[in-house]
Short mmCIF file of C-alpha atoms and ligand atoms in Angstrom, two decimals:
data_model
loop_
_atom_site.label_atom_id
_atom_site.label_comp_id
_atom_site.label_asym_id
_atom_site.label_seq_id
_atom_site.Cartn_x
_atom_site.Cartn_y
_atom_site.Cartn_z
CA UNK R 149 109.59 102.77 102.16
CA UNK R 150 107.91 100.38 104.26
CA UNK R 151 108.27 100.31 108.06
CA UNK R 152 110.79 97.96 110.00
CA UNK R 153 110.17 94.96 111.54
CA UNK R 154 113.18 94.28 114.17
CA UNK R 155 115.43 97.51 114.21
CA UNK R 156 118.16 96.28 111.30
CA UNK R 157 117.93 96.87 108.15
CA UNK R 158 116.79 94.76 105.29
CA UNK R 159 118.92 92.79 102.96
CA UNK R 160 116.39 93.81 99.93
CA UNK R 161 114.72 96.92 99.61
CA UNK R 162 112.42 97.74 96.60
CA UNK R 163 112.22 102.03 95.98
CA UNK R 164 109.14 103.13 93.65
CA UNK R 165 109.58 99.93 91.24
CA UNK R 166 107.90 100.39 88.21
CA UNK R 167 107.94 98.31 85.04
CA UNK R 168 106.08 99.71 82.03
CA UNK R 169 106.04 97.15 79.07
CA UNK R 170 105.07 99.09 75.78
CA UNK R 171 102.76 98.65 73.05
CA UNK R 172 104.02 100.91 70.59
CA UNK R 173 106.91 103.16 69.63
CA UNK R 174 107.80 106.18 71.18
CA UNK R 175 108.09 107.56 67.91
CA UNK R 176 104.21 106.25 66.68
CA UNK R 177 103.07 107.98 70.37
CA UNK R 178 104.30 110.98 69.83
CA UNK R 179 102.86 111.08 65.85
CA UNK R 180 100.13 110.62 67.41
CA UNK R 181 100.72 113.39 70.07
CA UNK R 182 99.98 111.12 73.25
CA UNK R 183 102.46 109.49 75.81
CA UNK R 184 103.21 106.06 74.55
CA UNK R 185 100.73 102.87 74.98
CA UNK R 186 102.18 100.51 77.63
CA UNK R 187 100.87 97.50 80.09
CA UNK R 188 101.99 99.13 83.53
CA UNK R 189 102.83 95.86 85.31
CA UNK R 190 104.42 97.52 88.26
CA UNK R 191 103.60 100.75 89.30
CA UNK R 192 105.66 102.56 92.24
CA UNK R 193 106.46 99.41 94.34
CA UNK R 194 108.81 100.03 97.88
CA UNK R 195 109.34 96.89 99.87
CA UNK R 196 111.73 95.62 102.39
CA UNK R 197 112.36 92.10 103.17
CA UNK R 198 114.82 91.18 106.24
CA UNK R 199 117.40 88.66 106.19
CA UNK R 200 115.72 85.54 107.31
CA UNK R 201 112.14 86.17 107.08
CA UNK R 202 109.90 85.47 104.16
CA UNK R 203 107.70 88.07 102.29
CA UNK R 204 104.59 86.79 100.56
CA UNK R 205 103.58 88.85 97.68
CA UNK R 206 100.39 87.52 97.07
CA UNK R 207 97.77 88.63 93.97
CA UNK R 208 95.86 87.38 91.09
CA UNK R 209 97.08 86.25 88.13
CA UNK R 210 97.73 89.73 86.02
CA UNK R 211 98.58 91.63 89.31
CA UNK R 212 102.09 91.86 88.50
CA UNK R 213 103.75 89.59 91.53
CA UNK R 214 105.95 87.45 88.92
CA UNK R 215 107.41 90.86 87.34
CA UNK R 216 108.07 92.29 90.68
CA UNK R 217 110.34 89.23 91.44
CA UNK R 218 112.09 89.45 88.13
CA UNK R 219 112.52 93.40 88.99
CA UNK R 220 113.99 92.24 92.46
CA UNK R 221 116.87 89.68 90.70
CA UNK R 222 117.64 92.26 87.92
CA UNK R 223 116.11 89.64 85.32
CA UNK R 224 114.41 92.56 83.90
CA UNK R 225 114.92 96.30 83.84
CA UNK R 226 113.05 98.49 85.61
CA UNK R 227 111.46 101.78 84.14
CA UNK R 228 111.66 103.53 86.98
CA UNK R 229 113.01 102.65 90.51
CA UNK R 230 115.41 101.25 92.21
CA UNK R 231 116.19 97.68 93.99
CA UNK R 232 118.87 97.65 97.14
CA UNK R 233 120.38 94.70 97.70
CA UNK R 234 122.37 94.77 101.49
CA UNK R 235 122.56 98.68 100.47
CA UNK R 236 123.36 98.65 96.62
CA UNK R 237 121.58 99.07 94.25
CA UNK R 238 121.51 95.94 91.93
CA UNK R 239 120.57 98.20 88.26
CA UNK R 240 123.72 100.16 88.92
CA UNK R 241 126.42 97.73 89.49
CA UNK R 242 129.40 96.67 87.58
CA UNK R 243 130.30 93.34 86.52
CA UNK R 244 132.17 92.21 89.23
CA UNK R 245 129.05 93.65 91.56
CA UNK R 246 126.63 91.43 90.02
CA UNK R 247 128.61 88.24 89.35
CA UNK R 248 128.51 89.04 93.17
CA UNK R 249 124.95 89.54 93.46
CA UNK R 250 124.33 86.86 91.22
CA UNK R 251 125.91 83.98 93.81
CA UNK R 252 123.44 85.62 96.30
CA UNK R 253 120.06 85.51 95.20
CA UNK R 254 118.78 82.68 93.14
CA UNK R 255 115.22 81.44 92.26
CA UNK R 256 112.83 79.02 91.88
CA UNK R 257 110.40 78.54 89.45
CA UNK R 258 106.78 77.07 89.74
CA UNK R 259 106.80 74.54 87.06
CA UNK R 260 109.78 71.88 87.95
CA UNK R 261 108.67 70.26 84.40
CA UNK R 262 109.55 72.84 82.62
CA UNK R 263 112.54 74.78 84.61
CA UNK R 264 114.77 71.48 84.37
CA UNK R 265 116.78 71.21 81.43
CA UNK R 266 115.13 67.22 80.17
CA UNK R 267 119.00 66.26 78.94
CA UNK R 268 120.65 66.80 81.29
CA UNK R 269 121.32 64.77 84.51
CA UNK R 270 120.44 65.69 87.71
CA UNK R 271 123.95 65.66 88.93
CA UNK R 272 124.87 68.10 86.06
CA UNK R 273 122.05 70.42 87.06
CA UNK R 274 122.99 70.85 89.96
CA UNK R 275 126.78 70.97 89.52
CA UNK R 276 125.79 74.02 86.23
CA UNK R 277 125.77 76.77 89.11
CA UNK R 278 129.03 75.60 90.53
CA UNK R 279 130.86 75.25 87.13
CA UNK R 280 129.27 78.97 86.40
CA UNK R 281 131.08 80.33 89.21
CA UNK R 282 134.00 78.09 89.36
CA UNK R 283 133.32 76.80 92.88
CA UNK R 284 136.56 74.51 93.43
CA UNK R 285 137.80 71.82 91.82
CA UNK R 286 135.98 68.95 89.66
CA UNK R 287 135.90 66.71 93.07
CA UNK R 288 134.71 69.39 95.62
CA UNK R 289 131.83 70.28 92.85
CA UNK R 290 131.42 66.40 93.05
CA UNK R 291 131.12 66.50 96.55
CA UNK R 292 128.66 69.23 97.01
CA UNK R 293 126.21 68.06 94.66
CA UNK R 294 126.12 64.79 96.74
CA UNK R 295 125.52 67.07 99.90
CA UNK R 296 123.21 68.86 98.93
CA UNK R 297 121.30 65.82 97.20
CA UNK R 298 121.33 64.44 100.88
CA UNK R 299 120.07 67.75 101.95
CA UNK R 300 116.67 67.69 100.24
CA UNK R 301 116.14 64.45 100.41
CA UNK R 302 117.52 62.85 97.31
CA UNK R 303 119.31 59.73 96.99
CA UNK R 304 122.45 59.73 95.65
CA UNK R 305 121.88 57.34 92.88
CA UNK R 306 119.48 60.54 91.82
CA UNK R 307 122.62 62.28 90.49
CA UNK R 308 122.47 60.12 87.30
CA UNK R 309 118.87 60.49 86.55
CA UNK R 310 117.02 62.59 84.09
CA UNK R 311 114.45 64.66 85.01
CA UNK R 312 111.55 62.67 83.56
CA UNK R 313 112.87 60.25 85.65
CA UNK R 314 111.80 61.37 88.84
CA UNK R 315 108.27 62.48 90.31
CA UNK R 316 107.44 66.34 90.05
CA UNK R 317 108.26 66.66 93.91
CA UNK R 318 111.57 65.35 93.25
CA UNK R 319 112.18 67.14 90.48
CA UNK R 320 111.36 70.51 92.60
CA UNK R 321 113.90 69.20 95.11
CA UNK R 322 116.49 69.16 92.52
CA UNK R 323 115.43 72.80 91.26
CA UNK R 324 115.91 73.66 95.60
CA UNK R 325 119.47 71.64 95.24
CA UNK R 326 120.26 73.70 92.48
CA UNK R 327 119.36 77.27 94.07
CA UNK R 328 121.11 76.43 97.07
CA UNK R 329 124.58 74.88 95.41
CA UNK R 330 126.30 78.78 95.65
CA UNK R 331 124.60 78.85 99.28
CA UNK R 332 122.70 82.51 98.65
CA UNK R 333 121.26 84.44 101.00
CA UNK R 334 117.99 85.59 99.40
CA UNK R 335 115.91 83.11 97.37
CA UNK R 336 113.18 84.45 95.07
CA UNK R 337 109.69 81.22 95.09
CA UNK R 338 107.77 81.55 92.17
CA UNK R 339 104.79 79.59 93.12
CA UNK R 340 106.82 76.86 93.57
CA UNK R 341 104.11 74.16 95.05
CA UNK R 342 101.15 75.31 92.62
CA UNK R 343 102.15 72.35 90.06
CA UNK R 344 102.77 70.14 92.90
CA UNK R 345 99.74 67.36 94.64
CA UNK R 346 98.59 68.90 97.76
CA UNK R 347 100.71 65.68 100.03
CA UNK R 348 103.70 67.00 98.43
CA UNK R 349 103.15 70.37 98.20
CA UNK R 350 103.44 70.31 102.13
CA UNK R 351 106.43 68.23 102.06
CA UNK R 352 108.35 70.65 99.58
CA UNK R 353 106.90 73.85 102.09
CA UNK R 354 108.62 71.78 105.26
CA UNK R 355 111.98 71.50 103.63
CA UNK R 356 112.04 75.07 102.62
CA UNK R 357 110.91 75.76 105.92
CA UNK R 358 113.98 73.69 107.51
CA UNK R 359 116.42 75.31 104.98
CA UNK R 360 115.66 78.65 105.56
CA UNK R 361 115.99 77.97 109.78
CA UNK R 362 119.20 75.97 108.71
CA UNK R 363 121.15 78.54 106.38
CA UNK R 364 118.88 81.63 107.63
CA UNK R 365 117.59 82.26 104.37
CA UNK R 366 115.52 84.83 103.36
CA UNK R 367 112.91 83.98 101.01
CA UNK R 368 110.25 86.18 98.87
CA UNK R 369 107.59 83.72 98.44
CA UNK R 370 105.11 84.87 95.21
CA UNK R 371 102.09 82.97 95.29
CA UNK R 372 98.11 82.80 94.76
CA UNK R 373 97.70 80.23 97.38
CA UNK R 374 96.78 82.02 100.84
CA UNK R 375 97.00 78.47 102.90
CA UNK R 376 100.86 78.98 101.85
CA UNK R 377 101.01 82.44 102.81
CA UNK R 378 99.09 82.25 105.97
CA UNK R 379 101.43 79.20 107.26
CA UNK R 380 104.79 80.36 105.48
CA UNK R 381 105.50 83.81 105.85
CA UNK R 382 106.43 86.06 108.16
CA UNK R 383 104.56 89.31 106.59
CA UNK R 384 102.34 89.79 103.52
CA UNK R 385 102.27 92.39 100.49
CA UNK R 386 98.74 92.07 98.40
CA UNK R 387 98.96 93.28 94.81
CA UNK R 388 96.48 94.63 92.59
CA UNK R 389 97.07 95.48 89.06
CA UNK R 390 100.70 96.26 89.85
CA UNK R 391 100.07 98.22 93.12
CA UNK R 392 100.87 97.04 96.46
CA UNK R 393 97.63 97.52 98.17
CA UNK R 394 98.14 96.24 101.40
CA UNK R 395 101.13 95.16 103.39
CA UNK R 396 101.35 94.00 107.29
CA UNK R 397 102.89 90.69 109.47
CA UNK R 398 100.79 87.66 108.29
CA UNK R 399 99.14 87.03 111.79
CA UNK R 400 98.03 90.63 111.41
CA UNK R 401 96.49 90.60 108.05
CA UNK R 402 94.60 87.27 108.35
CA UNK R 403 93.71 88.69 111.68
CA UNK R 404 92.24 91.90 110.29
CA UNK R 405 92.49 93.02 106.93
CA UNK R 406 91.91 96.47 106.36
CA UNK R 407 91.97 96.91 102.70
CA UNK R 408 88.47 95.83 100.80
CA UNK R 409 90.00 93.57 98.22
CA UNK R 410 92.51 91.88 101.32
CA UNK R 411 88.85 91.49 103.17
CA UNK R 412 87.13 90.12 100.47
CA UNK R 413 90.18 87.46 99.38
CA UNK R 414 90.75 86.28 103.26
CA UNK R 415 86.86 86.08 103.69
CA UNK R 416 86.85 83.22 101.63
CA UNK R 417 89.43 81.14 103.49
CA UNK R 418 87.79 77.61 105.17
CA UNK R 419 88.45 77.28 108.84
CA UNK R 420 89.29 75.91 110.90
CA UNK R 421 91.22 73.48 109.20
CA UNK R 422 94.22 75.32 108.57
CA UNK R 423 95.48 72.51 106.64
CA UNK R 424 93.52 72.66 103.20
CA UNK R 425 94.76 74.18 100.42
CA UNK R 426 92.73 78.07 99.90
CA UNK R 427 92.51 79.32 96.64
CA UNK R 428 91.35 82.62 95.88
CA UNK R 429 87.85 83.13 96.11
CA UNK R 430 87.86 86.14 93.56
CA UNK R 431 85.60 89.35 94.27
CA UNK R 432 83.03 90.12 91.98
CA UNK R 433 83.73 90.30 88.38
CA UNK R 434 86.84 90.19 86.58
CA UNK R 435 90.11 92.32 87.40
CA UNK R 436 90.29 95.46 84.78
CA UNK R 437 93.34 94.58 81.98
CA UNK R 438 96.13 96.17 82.83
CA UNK R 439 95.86 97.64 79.67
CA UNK R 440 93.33 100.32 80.39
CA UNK R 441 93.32 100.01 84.47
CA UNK R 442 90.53 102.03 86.05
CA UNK R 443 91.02 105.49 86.85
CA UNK R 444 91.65 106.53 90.57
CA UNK R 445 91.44 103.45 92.90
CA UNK R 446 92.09 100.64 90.34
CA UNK R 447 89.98 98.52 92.74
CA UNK R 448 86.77 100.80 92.48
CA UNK R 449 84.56 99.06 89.93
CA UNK R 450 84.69 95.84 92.15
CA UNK R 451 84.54 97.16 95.92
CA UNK R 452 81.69 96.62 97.67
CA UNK R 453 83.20 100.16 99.52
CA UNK R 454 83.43 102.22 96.51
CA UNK R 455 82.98 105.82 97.23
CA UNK R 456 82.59 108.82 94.69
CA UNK R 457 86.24 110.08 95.72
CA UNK R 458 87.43 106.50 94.52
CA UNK R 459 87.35 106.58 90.78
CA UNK R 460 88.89 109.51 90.96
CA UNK R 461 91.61 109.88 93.47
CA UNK R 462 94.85 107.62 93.60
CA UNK R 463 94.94 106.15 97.23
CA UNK R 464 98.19 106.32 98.25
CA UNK R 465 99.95 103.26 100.33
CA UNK R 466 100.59 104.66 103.94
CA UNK R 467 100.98 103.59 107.47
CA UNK R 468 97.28 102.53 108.82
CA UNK R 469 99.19 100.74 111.83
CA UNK R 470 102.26 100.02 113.25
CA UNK R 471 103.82 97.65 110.34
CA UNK R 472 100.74 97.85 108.07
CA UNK R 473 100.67 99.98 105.01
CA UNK R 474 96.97 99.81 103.46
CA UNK R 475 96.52 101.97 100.06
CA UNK R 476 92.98 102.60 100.37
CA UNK R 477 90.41 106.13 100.90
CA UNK R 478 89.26 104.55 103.91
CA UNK R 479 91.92 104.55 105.71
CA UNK R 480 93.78 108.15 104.24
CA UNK R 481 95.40 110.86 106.10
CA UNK R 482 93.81 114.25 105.30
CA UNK R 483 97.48 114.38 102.55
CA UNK R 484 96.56 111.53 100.57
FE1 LIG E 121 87.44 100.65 97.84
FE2 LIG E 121 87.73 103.27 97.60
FE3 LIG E 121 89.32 101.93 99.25
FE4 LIG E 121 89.57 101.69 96.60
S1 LIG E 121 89.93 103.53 97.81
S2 LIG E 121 89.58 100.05 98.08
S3 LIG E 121 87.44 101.80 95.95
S4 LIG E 121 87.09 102.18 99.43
#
């Protein structure tokens, strides 16, 4: 489990998340007499993320950041693991649990083109989550989607338009609307500027920003784009092939990161104009498939730190710092 950040304890903690998608049949693997072929997307994942703040889990594509936010809102199973949600754990509750659960954590996608059903109106959209859960009566529904139209900066006349009606920025404002009509506490960003121009990519950042200090919300922000992370989180998690590799407070890691990949990603990043868009500037070579990931440090074929212990021994994510986990040789304790 990751370190605290303040004392209380988080509203969402991840325990050794894994999520192993299979290639074959149990019952061809063990014809074959050999554990099962499978894509390990996740591997052994433990987070926390405190009510209010945002976690960026940052990665290439293929490092398995999208999964691990499907793991954390129960849209997918875990193989192993567990995910607490203000103490329970959201795999083992009953119905009424996660109806519960359900009015409490919501998502947004990256692609407002595609995440917006095209017939129906925006004012239906954004009313489905309140008809879902019964939220009052047909007028109060009425009367919250016009609120919360106001609240992203809609117009009202909005309600009655269709989605290819409006500009992608507006159309991401309706898929914010939407997440926030049951007023959750923990929303789940999946990339949700990356289809977005650059103008109004910072627009949709400063009204998430404003919602979150508004309704205290706490977000977990997945993303490629470090100019995000580095001016919209609160702390980082770096993923590699379905590892965490690195985790600290965001002025920390662009400070100083410790772990070769982190170093080699942040290296890349243009100052000092804070302002520009950063993409990652990949290391050498492309990442392994997470089909056949390499053995020991998955990293090792790429890192310009490689040593002989690395292709053979798993590093283990620990404590390098005060709030900074780093899975790396370098920095391992005589146990790892
Ligand atoms: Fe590089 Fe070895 Fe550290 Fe992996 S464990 S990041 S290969 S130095």
């Amino acid at each position: 489990m990751s370190s605290t950040t303040n004392g209380s304890k988080p509203l969402l903690s991840a325990c050794g998340l894994s999520k192993y998608f299979p290639l074959e049949s149990g019952l061809l693997a063990s014809l074959r007499g050999a554990e099962a072929a499978a894509v390990k997307a996740v591997e052994s994942v433990s987070l926390d993320v405190y009510a209010g703040q945002t976690l960026a889990i940052v990665g290439e594509s293929g490092s398995g950041k999208s999964t691990l936010g499907r793991l954390l809102l129960r849209l997918l199973q875990p193989t192993a693991g567990e995910v607490l949600f203000n103490g329970d754990n959201i795999f083992a509750m009953n119905r009424a649990q996660l109806r519960a659960f359900r009015r409490q954590a919501q998502i947004i996608l990256q692609d407002p083109y595609a995440s917006l059903n095209p017939r129906m109106r925006v004012g239906q959209i954004i009313r489905e989550p309140l008809d879902i859960f019964r939220e009052g009566n047909m007028a109060e529904r009425e009367k919250r989607v016009y609120e919360l139209l106001d609240r992203v900066g809609l117009a009202s006349s909005h309600a009655r338009a269709y989605p290819a009606e409006l500009s992608g920025g507006q159309r991401q404002r309706v898929g914010i609307a939407a997440a926030l009509a049951l007023s959750p506490q923990l929303i789940i960003a999946d990339e949700p500027t990356s289809s977005l121009d650059v103008s109004v990519q910072a627009q949709t950042l400063n009204l998430l920003s404003e919602l979150q200090r508004d309704f205290n919300l706490t977000y977990v922000f997945i993303t490629h784009d470090l100019g995000v992370v580095q001016h919209f989180s609160d702390r980082v998690a770096v993923m590699y092939l379905g590892k965490i590799v690195e985790e600290a407070p965001t002025a920390t890691l662009f400070r100083a990161p410790q772990h070769p990949y982190t170093q080699v990603l942040f290296s890349a990043i243009p100052r000092p104009d804070p302002s520009r868009r950063v993409n990652w500037e990949l290391p050498q070579g492309e990442p392994p498939s997470p089909l056949s990931p390499p053995t020991g440090c998955h990293f090792h074929p790429r890192c310009p730190q490689a040593m002989t212990a690395c292709s053979t021994v798993v590093p283990r994510l620990q404590a390098a710092a005060p709030e900074r986990r780093v899975a790396c040789l370098l920095y391992a304790d005589a146990g790892n």
